[in-house]
Amino acid sequence: MQFTLVVYGAPHSSEGAATALRFARATLAAGHSIYRVFFYADGVHNGSALAAPPQDEQDLLGQWQSLQQDHALDLTVCIAAAQRRGLLSESEANRLEKPSANLAAGFTLAGLGQLAEAAAVSDRLISFGG
């Protein structure tokens, strides 16, 4: 079975992102595939390279990146939601004449069309709230 996950929750303000990560691991361990993980609304904060959780808290960014590297996951951040929240790739920072970029390695920016396409080709779309 092929899944697409939509994450609406910021990494440390709700359980949505951590739950999505656990679900992704379990899904892959069970032999299923994940077509795309789409980060939307406050969920775009999961892709911030500037996240620095205290040592006694989970490093969700690092865990998403490890999962992405191990399974070649498509970690897609909604470009409009990201720009509203100050999350930019290098090319977007240059285009918008901003001083720096902060999109973490392993994450890409894309529009809602990528979410619609993922929903169309996946067997299940599962969302994790904020």
Short mmCIF file of C-alpha atoms in Angstrom, two decimals:
data_model
loop_
_atom_site.label_atom_id
_atom_site.label_comp_id
_atom_site.label_asym_id
_atom_site.label_seq_id
_atom_site.Cartn_x
_atom_site.Cartn_y
_atom_site.Cartn_z
CA MET A 1 0.00 0.00 0.00
CA GLN A 2 1.24 3.50 -0.80
CA PHE A 3 0.67 6.39 1.62
CA THR A 4 0.96 10.15 1.54
CA LEU A 5 1.25 11.91 4.90
CA VAL A 6 0.24 15.53 5.55
CA VAL A 7 1.73 17.15 8.65
CA TYR A 8 -0.03 20.27 9.97
CA GLY A 9 1.66 20.52 13.38
CA ALA A 10 4.85 22.38 14.25
CA PRO A 11 7.52 20.10 15.67
CA HIS A 12 7.28 21.07 19.32
CA SER A 13 3.87 22.68 19.73
CA SER A 14 1.78 19.55 19.14
CA GLU A 15 2.13 15.80 18.86
CA GLY A 16 1.19 15.82 15.17
CA ALA A 17 4.73 15.82 13.79
CA ALA A 18 6.04 13.20 16.22
CA THR A 19 3.02 10.99 15.57
CA ALA A 20 3.52 11.35 11.81
CA LEU A 21 7.15 10.34 12.20
CA ARG A 22 6.23 7.24 14.23
CA PHE A 23 3.54 6.36 11.68
CA ALA A 24 6.03 6.75 8.83
CA ARG A 25 8.52 4.43 10.51
CA ALA A 26 5.86 1.81 11.24
CA THR A 27 4.48 2.03 7.71
CA LEU A 28 7.90 1.50 6.15
CA ALA A 29 8.77 -1.29 8.60
CA ALA A 30 5.55 -3.07 7.60
CA GLY A 31 6.69 -3.08 3.97
CA HIS A 32 4.46 -0.28 2.69
CA SER A 33 5.70 2.77 0.84
CA ILE A 34 5.36 6.49 1.41
CA TYR A 35 4.91 8.52 -1.75
CA ARG A 36 5.30 11.91 -0.09
CA VAL A 37 5.30 13.64 3.27
CA PHE A 38 3.73 17.07 2.78
CA PHE A 39 4.25 19.72 5.47
CA TYR A 40 1.52 22.36 5.51
CA ALA A 41 0.44 25.30 7.72
CA ASP A 42 2.55 25.34 10.91
CA GLY A 43 3.88 21.94 9.92
CA VAL A 44 6.36 23.70 7.63
CA HIS A 45 8.43 24.46 10.74
CA ASN A 46 9.49 20.79 10.67
CA GLY A 47 11.75 21.73 7.75
CA SER A 48 13.62 24.56 9.45
CA ALA A 49 17.38 24.15 9.53
CA LEU A 50 17.45 26.56 12.48
CA ALA A 51 15.60 24.25 14.86
CA ALA A 52 17.69 23.65 17.97
CA PRO A 53 15.73 21.59 20.50
CA PRO A 54 17.15 21.26 24.02
CA GLN A 55 19.21 18.12 24.64
CA ASP A 56 16.43 16.48 26.64
CA GLU A 57 13.90 16.78 23.78
CA GLN A 58 13.51 14.88 20.51
CA ASP A 59 15.35 16.21 17.49
CA LEU A 60 12.47 15.77 15.05
CA LEU A 61 14.33 17.53 12.26
CA GLY A 62 17.24 15.12 12.51
CA GLN A 63 14.88 12.16 12.68
CA TRP A 64 12.98 13.27 9.57
CA GLN A 65 16.29 13.78 7.77
CA SER A 66 17.54 10.32 8.77
CA LEU A 67 14.30 8.72 7.60
CA GLN A 68 14.53 10.66 4.35
CA GLN A 69 18.09 9.47 3.74
CA ASP A 70 17.36 5.86 4.67
CA HIS A 71 14.24 5.56 2.50
CA ALA A 72 14.65 8.30 -0.13
CA LEU A 73 11.48 9.97 1.12
CA ASP A 74 10.02 13.01 -0.58
CA LEU A 75 9.76 15.60 2.22
CA THR A 76 7.83 18.46 0.65
CA VAL A 77 7.13 21.79 2.33
CA CYS A 78 4.28 23.99 1.07
CA ILE A 79 5.97 27.01 -0.45
CA ALA A 80 3.20 29.52 0.33
CA ALA A 81 2.88 28.42 3.97
CA ALA A 82 6.68 28.39 4.30
CA GLN A 83 7.14 31.89 2.92
CA ARG A 84 4.46 33.25 5.29
CA ARG A 85 6.42 31.76 8.19
CA GLY A 86 9.88 32.85 7.04
CA LEU A 87 11.08 29.46 5.83
CA LEU A 88 13.04 29.82 2.59
CA SER A 89 15.20 27.70 0.32
CA GLU A 90 18.38 29.21 -1.10
CA SER A 91 16.72 29.98 -4.43
CA GLU A 92 13.66 31.56 -2.78
CA ALA A 93 15.84 33.65 -0.46
CA ASN A 94 17.74 34.94 -3.50
CA ARG A 95 14.55 35.55 -5.48
CA LEU A 96 12.96 37.47 -2.60
CA GLU A 97 16.22 39.29 -1.82
CA LYS A 98 16.38 37.93 1.72
CA PRO A 99 19.71 37.65 3.56
CA SER A 100 19.69 33.89 4.08
CA ALA A 101 17.91 30.59 3.61
CA ASN A 102 16.83 28.19 6.34
CA LEU A 103 15.20 25.19 4.63
CA ALA A 104 16.86 22.06 6.00
CA ALA A 105 18.68 19.56 3.80
CA GLY A 106 16.40 16.80 2.56
CA PHE A 107 13.33 19.04 2.32
CA THR A 108 12.01 20.70 -0.84
CA LEU A 109 9.53 23.51 -1.45
CA ALA A 110 6.52 22.86 -3.68
CA GLY A 111 2.96 23.98 -4.22
CA LEU A 112 -0.36 22.43 -3.36
CA GLY A 113 -0.37 20.77 -6.77
CA GLN A 114 2.16 18.29 -5.39
CA LEU A 115 -0.25 17.46 -2.57
CA ALA A 116 -3.10 16.92 -5.05
CA GLU A 117 -0.88 14.75 -7.24
CA ALA A 118 0.26 12.70 -4.23
CA ALA A 119 -3.34 12.17 -3.14
CA ALA A 120 -4.25 10.98 -6.62
CA VAL A 121 -1.50 8.36 -6.83
CA SER A 122 -1.57 7.14 -3.20
CA ASP A 123 -3.85 4.50 -1.75
CA ARG A 124 -4.27 6.49 1.46
CA LEU A 125 -3.73 10.10 2.51
CA ILE A 126 -3.28 10.43 6.27
CA SER A 127 -3.18 13.83 7.98
CA PHE A 128 -1.63 14.69 11.32
CA GLY A 129 -3.13 17.79 12.92
CA GLY A 130 -1.61 20.71 14.68
#
